[in-house]
Coordinates of C-alpha atoms in Angstrom, one line a residue:
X1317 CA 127.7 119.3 91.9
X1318 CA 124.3 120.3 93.1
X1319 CA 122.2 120.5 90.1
X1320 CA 118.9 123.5 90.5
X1321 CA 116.3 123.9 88.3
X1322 CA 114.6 126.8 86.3
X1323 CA 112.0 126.7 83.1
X1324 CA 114.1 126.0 80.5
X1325 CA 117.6 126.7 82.0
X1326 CA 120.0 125.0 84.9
X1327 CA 122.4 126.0 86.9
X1328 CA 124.8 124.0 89.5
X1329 CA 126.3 125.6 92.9
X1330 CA 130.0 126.2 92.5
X1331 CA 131.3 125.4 95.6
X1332 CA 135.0 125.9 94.8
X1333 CA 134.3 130.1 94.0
X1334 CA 131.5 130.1 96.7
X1335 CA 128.6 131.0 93.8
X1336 CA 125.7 129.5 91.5
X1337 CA 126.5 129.5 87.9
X1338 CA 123.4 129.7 85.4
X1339 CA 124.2 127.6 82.2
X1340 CA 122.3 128.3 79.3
X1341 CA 122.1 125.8 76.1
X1342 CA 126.4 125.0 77.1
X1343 CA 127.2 128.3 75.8
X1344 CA 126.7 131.5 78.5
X1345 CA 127.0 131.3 81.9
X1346 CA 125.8 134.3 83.9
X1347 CA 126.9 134.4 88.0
X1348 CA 124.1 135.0 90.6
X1349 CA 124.1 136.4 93.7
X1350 CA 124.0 134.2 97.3
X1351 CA 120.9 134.1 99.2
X1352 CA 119.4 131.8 101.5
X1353 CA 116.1 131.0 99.7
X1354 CA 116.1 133.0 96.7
X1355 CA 118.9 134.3 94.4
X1356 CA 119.1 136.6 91.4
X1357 CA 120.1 135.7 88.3
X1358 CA 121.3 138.8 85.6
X1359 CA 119.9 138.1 82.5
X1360 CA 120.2 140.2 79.1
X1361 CA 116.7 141.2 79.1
X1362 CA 116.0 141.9 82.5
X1363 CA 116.6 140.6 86.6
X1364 CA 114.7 137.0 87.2
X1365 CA 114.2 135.7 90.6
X1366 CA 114.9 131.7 91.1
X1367 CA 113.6 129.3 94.2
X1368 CA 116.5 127.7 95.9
X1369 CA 115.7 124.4 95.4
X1370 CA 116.5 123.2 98.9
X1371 CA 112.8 123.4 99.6
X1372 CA 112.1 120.7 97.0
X1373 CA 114.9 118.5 98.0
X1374 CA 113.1 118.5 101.6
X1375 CA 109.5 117.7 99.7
X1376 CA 111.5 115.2 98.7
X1377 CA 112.9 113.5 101.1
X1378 CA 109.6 114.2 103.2
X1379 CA 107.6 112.3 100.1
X1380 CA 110.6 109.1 100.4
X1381 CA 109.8 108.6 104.5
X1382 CA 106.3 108.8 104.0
X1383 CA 106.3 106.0 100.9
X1384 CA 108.4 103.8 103.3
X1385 CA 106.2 104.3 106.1
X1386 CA 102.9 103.3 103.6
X1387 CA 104.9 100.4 101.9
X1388 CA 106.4 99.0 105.0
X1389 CA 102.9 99.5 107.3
X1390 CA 100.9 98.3 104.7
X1391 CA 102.6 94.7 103.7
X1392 CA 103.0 94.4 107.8
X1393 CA 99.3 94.5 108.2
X1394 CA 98.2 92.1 105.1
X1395 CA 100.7 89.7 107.1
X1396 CA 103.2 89.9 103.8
X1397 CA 105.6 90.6 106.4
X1398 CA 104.5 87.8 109.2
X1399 CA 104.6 88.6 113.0
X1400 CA 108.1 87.4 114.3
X1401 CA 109.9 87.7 111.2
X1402 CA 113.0 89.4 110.7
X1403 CA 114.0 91.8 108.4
X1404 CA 116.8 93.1 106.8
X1405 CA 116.9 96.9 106.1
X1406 CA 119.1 97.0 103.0
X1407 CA 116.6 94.1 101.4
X1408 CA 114.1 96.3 102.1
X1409 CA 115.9 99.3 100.9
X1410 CA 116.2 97.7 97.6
X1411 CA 112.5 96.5 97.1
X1412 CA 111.8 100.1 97.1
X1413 CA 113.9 100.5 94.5
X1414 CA 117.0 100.7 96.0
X1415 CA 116.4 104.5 98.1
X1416 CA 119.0 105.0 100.8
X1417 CA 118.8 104.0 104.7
X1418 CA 117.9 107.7 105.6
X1419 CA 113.9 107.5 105.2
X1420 CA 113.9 103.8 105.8
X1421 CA 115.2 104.4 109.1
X1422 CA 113.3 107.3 110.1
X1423 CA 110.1 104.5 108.6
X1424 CA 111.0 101.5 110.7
X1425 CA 111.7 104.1 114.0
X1426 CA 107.9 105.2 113.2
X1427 CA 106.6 102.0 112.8
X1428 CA 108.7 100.8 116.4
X1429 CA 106.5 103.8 118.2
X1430 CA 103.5 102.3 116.6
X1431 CA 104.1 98.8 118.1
X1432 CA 104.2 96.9 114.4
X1433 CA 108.6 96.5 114.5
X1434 CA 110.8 95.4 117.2
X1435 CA 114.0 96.5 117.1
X1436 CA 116.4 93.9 119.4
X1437 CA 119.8 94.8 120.1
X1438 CA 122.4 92.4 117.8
X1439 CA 119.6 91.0 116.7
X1440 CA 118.0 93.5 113.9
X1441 CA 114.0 93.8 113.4
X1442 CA 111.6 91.6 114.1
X1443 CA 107.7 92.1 113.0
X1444 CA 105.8 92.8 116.3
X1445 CA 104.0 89.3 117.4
X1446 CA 100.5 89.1 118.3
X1447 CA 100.3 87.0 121.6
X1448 CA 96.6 86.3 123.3
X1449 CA 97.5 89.1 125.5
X1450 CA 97.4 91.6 123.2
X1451 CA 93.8 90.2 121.9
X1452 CA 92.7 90.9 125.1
X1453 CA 94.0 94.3 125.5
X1454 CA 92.7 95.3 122.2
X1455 CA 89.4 94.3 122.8
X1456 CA 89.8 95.8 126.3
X1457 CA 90.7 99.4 124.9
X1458 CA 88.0 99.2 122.5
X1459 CA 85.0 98.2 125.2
X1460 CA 86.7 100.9 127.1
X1461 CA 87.0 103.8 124.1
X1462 CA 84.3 103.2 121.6
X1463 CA 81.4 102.9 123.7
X1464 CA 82.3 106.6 125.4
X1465 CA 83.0 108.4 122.2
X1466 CA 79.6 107.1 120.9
X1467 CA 77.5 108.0 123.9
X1468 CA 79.8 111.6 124.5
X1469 CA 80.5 112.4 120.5
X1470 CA 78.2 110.8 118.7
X1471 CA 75.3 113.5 118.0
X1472 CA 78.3 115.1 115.8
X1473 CA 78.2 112.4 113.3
X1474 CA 76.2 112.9 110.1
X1475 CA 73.1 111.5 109.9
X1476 CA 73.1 111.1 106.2
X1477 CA 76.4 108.7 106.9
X1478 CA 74.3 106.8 110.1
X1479 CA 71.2 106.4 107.1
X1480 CA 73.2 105.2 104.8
X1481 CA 75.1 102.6 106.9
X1482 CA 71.8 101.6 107.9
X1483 CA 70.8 101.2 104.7
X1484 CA 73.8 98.6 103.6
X1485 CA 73.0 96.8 106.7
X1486 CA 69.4 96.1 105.5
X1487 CA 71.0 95.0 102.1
X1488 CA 74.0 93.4 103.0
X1489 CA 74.0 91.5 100.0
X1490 CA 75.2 94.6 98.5
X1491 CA 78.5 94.7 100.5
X1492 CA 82.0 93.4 98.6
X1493 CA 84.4 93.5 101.5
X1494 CA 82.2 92.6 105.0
X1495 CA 85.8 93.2 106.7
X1496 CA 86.2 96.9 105.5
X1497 CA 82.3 97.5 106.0
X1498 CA 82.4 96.4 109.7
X1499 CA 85.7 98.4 110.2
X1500 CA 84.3 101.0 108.3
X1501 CA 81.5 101.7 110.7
X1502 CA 83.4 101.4 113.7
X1503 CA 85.8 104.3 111.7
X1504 CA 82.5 106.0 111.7
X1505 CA 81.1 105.8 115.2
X1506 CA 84.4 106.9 116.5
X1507 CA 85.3 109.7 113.7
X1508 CA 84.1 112.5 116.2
X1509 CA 86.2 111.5 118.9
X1510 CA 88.2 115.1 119.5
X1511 CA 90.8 113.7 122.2
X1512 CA 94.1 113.4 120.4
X1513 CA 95.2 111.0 123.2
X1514 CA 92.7 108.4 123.0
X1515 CA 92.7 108.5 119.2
X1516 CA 96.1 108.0 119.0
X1517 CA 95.9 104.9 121.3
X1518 CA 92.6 103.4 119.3
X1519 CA 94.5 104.3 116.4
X1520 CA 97.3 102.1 117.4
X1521 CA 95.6 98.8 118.0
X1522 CA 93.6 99.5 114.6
X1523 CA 96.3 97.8 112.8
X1524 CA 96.7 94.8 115.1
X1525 CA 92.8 94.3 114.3
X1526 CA 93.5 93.8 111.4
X1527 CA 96.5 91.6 111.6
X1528 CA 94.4 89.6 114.0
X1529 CA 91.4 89.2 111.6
X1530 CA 94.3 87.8 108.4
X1531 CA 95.9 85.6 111.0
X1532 CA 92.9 84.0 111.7
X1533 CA 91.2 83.8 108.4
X1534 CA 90.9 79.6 108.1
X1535 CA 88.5 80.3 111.4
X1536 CA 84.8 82.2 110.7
X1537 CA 84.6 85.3 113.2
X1538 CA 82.4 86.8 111.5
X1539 CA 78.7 85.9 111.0
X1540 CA 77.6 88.3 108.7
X1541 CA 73.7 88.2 109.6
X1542 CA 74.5 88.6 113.5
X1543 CA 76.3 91.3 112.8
X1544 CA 74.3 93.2 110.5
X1545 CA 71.7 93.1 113.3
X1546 CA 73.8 94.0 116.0
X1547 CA 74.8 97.6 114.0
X1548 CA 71.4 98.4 113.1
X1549 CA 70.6 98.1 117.2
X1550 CA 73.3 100.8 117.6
X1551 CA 72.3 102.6 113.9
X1552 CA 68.5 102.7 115.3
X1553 CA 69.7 103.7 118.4
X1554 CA 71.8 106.2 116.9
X1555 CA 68.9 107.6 114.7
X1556 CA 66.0 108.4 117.8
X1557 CA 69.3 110.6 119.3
X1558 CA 69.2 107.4 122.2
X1559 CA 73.6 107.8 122.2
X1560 CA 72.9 106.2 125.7
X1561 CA 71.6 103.2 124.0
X1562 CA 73.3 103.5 120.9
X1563 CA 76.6 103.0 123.5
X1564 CA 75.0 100.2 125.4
X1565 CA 74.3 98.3 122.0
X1566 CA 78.0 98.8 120.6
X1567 CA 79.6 97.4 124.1
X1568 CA 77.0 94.4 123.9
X1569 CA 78.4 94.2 120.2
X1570 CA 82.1 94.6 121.3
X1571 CA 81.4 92.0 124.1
X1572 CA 80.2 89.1 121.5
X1573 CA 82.8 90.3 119.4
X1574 CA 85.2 89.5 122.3
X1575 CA 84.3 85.9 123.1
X1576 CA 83.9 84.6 119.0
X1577 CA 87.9 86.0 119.4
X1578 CA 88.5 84.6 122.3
X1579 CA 86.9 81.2 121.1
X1580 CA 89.0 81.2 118.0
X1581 CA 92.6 81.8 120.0
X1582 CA 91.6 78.2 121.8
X1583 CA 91.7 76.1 118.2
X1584 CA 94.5 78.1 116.5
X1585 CA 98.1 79.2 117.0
X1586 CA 99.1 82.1 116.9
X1587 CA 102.4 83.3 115.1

């Protein structure tokens, strides 16, 4: 049966009489009254009001999708889970310690929309690929988006967050992760962005940014001088209120950006 909860007492639903009994320490049980969300339950020293607990049950649930989502999204882009690789839905099921298909399902179907699983007919689910197409589009969306939120948005973004990104790029020495600095800033230039659409999109290809950088890890992109130079052209930029500049700087920045990955595609293979 059901089993509900109250401090210091349970109760299970009845379902062959149609009510919710109240069992207290195996030794009274007192019948309540149906309701949708709430019931009553007669006590000897007064009427006490219970939650139905259907409310947590959905928390619940709710908190199971979103831990598969997180799990699945998050080994996907660290490459744990390598582009073109299959997967099987009950393994995954039971690294999760063993939670049922429901919110695994409803995860994978989330991630599909996202562009991270393929789901082929008789086949099951594949990891997305990342092909040299999709390095160009990416970089294509991104010459395309950042540079016009910058230039349209960016007089909305702190300035104590622009100072102190220009900062760290004078001292770069101080920076652990150069990765999650650089992706960091372009998080920030674009943070103000208000139109759900284009978020959503630049949101998407995020992860295969990502994915791409891991993939190619054996290959520098990433000359850490060059590009500590080429933000602080935007950061200055950013800091004299020039957002026409500022935007000019980022698609020179983007551009480079585009031919080191370009560049690295021609000596590697792709998964």
């Amino acid at each position: 049966m059901p089993c509900y909860e109250i401090i210091g007492l349970e109760y299970y639903l009845d379902c062959s009489k149609n009510t919710r009994v109240l069992l207290k320490k195996k030794k009274h049980a007192l019948q309540s009254i149906i309701g949708e969300e709430t019931f009553f339950i007669a006590k000897e020293k007064g009427i006490g009001v219970v939650q139905n607990m259907k409310e947590t049950e959905s928390q619940t649930k709710l908190s199971l999708k979103l831990q598969a989502y997180q799990y699945l999204k998050t080994r996907i882009l660290n490459c744990e889970y390598r582009p073109n690789e299959f997967l099987n839905e009950q393994k995954l099921c039971a690294e999760m310690g063993n939670i049922s298909r429901t919110p695994m399902r409803d995860a994978l179907g989330r991630l599909e929309q996202e562009g991270l699983i393929t789901i082929l007919p008789k086949k099951g689910l594949m990891v997305s690929g990342i092909t040299e197409e999709d390095v160009h589009s990416m970089f294509e969306m991104r010459l395309l988006v950042e540079p016009y939120a910058l230039r349209t948005y960016g007089n909305a973004i702190p300035r104590e967050q622009l100072e102190a990104y220009a900062e760290l790029m004078h001292h770069s020495e101080r920076i652990e992760d150069f990765c999650k600095s650089d992706d960091d800033f372009h998080e920030l230039l674009m943070s103000t962005l208000p139109n759900k659409y284009l978020r959503s999109a630049y949101d998407r290809i995020t992860g295969l940014n990502t994915r791409f950088r891991i993939m190619t890890g054996k290959v520098s992109m990433i000359n850490q001088e060059q590009t500590c130079d080429e933000h602080l052209e935007i950061l200055d930029a950013a800091l004299a209120d020039n957002w026409d500049l500022a935007a000019d700087s980022l698609q020179h920045h983007l551009e480079l950006a585009r031919d080191k990955a370009e560049g690295v595609i021609k000596v590697i293979r792709l998964w």
